[in-house]
Structure formats: C-alpha cells, structure tokens
mmCIF file of the C-alpha atoms, coordinates in Angstrom:
data_MODEL
# 
_entry.id   MODEL 
# 
loop_
_atom_site.group_PDB 
_atom_site.id 
_atom_site.type_symbol 
_atom_site.label_atom_id 
_atom_site.label_alt_id 
_atom_site.label_comp_id 
_atom_site.label_asym_id 
_atom_site.label_entity_id 
_atom_site.label_seq_id 
_atom_site.pdbx_PDB_ins_code 
_atom_site.Cartn_x 
_atom_site.Cartn_y 
_atom_site.Cartn_z 
_atom_site.occupancy 
_atom_site.B_iso_or_equiv 
_atom_site.pdbx_formal_charge 
_atom_site.auth_seq_id 
_atom_site.auth_comp_id 
_atom_site.auth_asym_id 
_atom_site.auth_atom_id 
_atom_site.pdbx_PDB_model_num 
ATOM 1  C CA . MET A 1 1  ? 15.548 10.976 8.016  1.00 0.00 ? 1  MET A CA 1 
ATOM 2  C CA . ALA A 1 2  ? 16.916 12.329 11.282 1.00 0.00 ? 2  ALA A CA 1 
ATOM 3  C CA . GLU A 1 3  ? 14.497 13.219 14.025 1.00 0.00 ? 3  GLU A CA 1 
ATOM 4  C CA . VAL A 1 4  ? 14.643 16.022 16.570 1.00 0.00 ? 4  VAL A CA 1 
ATOM 5  C CA . ASN A 1 5  ? 12.858 16.053 19.898 1.00 0.00 ? 5  ASN A CA 1 
ATOM 6  C CA . VAL A 1 6  ? 11.750 19.396 21.316 1.00 0.00 ? 6  VAL A CA 1 
ATOM 7  C CA . SER A 1 7  ? 9.630  20.412 24.267 1.00 0.00 ? 7  SER A CA 1 
ATOM 8  C CA . LEU A 1 8  ? 6.712  22.682 23.479 1.00 0.00 ? 8  LEU A CA 1 
ATOM 9  C CA . ASP A 1 9  ? 4.003  24.314 25.527 1.00 0.00 ? 9  ASP A CA 1 
ATOM 10 C CA . ALA A 1 10 ? 1.042  21.929 25.392 1.00 0.00 ? 10 ALA A CA 1 
ATOM 11 C CA . GLU A 1 11 ? -1.420 24.804 24.974 1.00 0.00 ? 11 GLU A CA 1 
ATOM 12 C CA . LEU A 1 12 ? 0.379  25.928 21.810 1.00 0.00 ? 12 LEU A CA 1 
ATOM 13 C CA . VAL A 1 13 ? 0.260  22.457 20.328 1.00 0.00 ? 13 VAL A CA 1 
ATOM 14 C CA . VAL A 1 14 ? -3.404 22.001 21.211 1.00 0.00 ? 14 VAL A CA 1 
ATOM 15 C CA . GLU A 1 15 ? -4.240 25.357 19.625 1.00 0.00 ? 15 GLU A CA 1 
ATOM 16 C CA . VAL A 1 16 ? -2.463 24.347 16.407 1.00 0.00 ? 16 VAL A CA 1 
ATOM 17 C CA . MET A 1 17 ? -4.297 21.025 16.433 1.00 0.00 ? 17 MET A CA 1 
ATOM 18 C CA . VAL A 1 18 ? -7.665 22.765 16.788 1.00 0.00 ? 18 VAL A CA 1 
ATOM 19 C CA . LEU A 1 19 ? -6.945 25.479 14.203 1.00 0.00 ? 19 LEU A CA 1 
ATOM 20 C CA . ALA A 1 20 ? -5.580 23.026 11.650 1.00 0.00 ? 20 ALA A CA 1 
ATOM 21 C CA . GLY A 1 21 ? -8.060 20.268 12.405 1.00 0.00 ? 21 GLY A CA 1 
ATOM 22 C CA . ILE A 1 22 ? -5.235 17.816 12.982 1.00 0.00 ? 22 ILE A CA 1 
ATOM 23 C CA . GLY A 1 23 ? -5.606 15.088 15.592 1.00 0.00 ? 23 GLY A CA 1 
ATOM 24 C CA . SER A 1 24 ? -1.953 14.282 16.252 1.00 0.00 ? 24 SER A CA 1 
ATOM 25 C CA . PRO A 1 25 ? 0.415  16.671 18.053 1.00 0.00 ? 25 PRO A CA 1 
ATOM 26 C CA . GLN A 1 26 ? 3.335  15.446 15.928 1.00 0.00 ? 26 GLN A CA 1 
ATOM 27 C CA . ASP A 1 27 ? 1.421  16.033 12.690 1.00 0.00 ? 27 ASP A CA 1 
ATOM 28 C CA . ALA A 1 28 ? 0.235  19.453 13.857 1.00 0.00 ? 28 ALA A CA 1 
ATOM 29 C CA . VAL A 1 29 ? 3.731  20.703 14.637 1.00 0.00 ? 29 VAL A CA 1 
ATOM 30 C CA . GLU A 1 30 ? 5.088  19.225 11.416 1.00 0.00 ? 30 GLU A CA 1 
ATOM 31 C CA . ALA A 1 31 ? 2.341  21.007 9.450  1.00 0.00 ? 31 ALA A CA 1 
ATOM 32 C CA . VAL A 1 32 ? 3.291  24.345 11.026 1.00 0.00 ? 32 VAL A CA 1 
ATOM 33 C CA . VAL A 1 33 ? 6.972  23.872 10.203 1.00 0.00 ? 33 VAL A CA 1 
ATOM 34 C CA . ARG A 1 34 ? 6.208  22.816 6.623  1.00 0.00 ? 34 ARG A CA 1 
ATOM 35 C CA . ASP A 1 35 ? 3.913  25.829 6.173  1.00 0.00 ? 35 ASP A CA 1 
ATOM 36 C CA . TYR A 1 36 ? 6.588  28.169 7.514  1.00 0.00 ? 36 TYR A CA 1 
ATOM 37 C CA . ILE A 1 37 ? 9.166  26.773 5.089  1.00 0.00 ? 37 ILE A CA 1 
ATOM 38 C CA . ALA A 1 38 ? 6.749  26.948 2.140  1.00 0.00 ? 38 ALA A CA 1 
ATOM 39 C CA . ARG A 1 39 ? 5.899  30.546 2.996  1.00 0.00 ? 39 ARG A CA 1 
ATOM 40 C CA . GLY A 1 40 ? 9.605  31.417 3.010  1.00 0.00 ? 40 GLY A CA 1 
ATOM 41 C CA . HIS A 1 41 ? 10.063 29.828 -0.410 1.00 0.00 ? 41 HIS A CA 1 
ATOM 42 C CA . ARG A 1 42 ? 7.084  31.742 -1.805 1.00 0.00 ? 42 ARG A CA 1 
ATOM 43 C CA . THR A 1 43 ? 8.504  34.985 -0.427 1.00 0.00 ? 43 THR A CA 1 
ATOM 44 C CA . GLU A 1 44 ? 11.907 34.254 -1.976 1.00 0.00 ? 44 GLU A CA 1 
ATOM 45 C CA . THR A 1 45 ? 10.249 33.552 -5.310 1.00 0.00 ? 45 THR A CA 1 
ATOM 46 C CA . ARG A 1 46 ? 8.240  36.778 -5.264 1.00 0.00 ? 46 ARG A CA 1 
ATOM 47 C CA . THR A 1 47 ? 11.052 39.050 -4.082 1.00 0.00 ? 47 THR A CA 1 
ATOM 48 C CA . GLY A 1 48 ? 13.917 37.400 -5.920 1.00 0.00 ? 48 GLY A CA 1 
ATOM 49 C CA . PHE A 1 49 ? 15.967 37.280 -2.741 1.00 0.00 ? 49 PHE A CA 1 
ATOM 50 C CA . THR A 1 50 ? 17.345 34.032 -1.460 1.00 0.00 ? 50 THR A CA 1 
ATOM 51 C CA . ASP A 1 51 ? 19.350 33.168 1.607  1.00 0.00 ? 51 ASP A CA 1 
ATOM 52 C CA . ARG A 1 52 ? 22.172 32.250 -0.734 1.00 0.00 ? 52 ARG A CA 1 
ATOM 53 C CA . LYS A 1 53 ? 22.265 35.696 -2.317 1.00 0.00 ? 53 LYS A CA 1 
ATOM 54 C CA . LEU A 1 54 ? 22.180 37.321 1.111  1.00 0.00 ? 54 LEU A CA 1 
ATOM 55 C CA . ARG A 1 55 ? 25.002 35.106 2.383  1.00 0.00 ? 55 ARG A CA 1 
ATOM 56 C CA . GLU A 1 56 ? 27.112 35.854 -0.698 1.00 0.00 ? 56 GLU A CA 1 
ATOM 57 C CA . ALA A 1 57 ? 26.574 39.586 -0.291 1.00 0.00 ? 57 ALA A CA 1 
ATOM 58 C CA . ALA A 1 58 ? 27.493 39.429 3.383  1.00 0.00 ? 58 ALA A CA 1 
ATOM 59 C CA . SER A 1 59 ? 30.657 37.418 2.762  1.00 0.00 ? 59 SER A CA 1 
ATOM 60 C CA . ARG A 1 60 ? 32.075 39.724 0.074  1.00 0.00 ? 60 ARG A CA 1 
ATOM 61 C CA . PRO A 1 61 ? 34.876 41.943 1.346  1.00 0.00 ? 61 PRO A CA 1 
ATOM 62 C CA . GLU A 1 62 ? 34.010 45.601 1.452  1.00 0.00 ? 62 GLU A CA 1 
ATOM 63 C CA . GLU A 1 63 ? 35.610 47.824 -1.146 1.00 0.00 ? 63 GLU A CA 1 
ATOM 64 C CA . PRO A 1 64 ? 37.998 50.461 0.178  1.00 0.00 ? 64 PRO A CA 1 
ATOM 65 C CA . GLN A 1 65 ? 36.304 53.803 0.678  1.00 0.00 ? 65 GLN A CA 1 
ATOM 66 C CA . GLY A 1 66 ? 37.744 57.231 0.306  1.00 0.00 ? 66 GLY A CA 1 
# 
C-alpha cells in the first residue's frame, strides 16, 4: 500500500487522539479518514447517489434547448 506524508497541526491531532482514545497520532488520523469515508458510503447508500452517477450526469452533453 502506498503511503502519503502530510503535515498537520499538532493540536488537531492531539484533540483527535483524546476524543477517540487513541494513543498513536498515525492511528488517530487514520481513524478519522476511515470514519469520513465510511460516512460517505453510508450517505450514498441512504440517498442512492454515488460519485459515479454524479460524474456520469456531469459528463453527458446537454440537449439542445429551444
């Protein structure tokens, strides 16, 4: 798996660690990202919208008007 290095405000990471009860900064940030992705999937499931459907709709040429 590829890894990405990012710089984050230490206070943000510490707050996530405290709120989530996670002792490692790496694990805390990974937990936030995984939660964000899972939340997006749940929203897609409930609404029926997916990024794919939105991309397909945006890429379709507009029909002539008038």
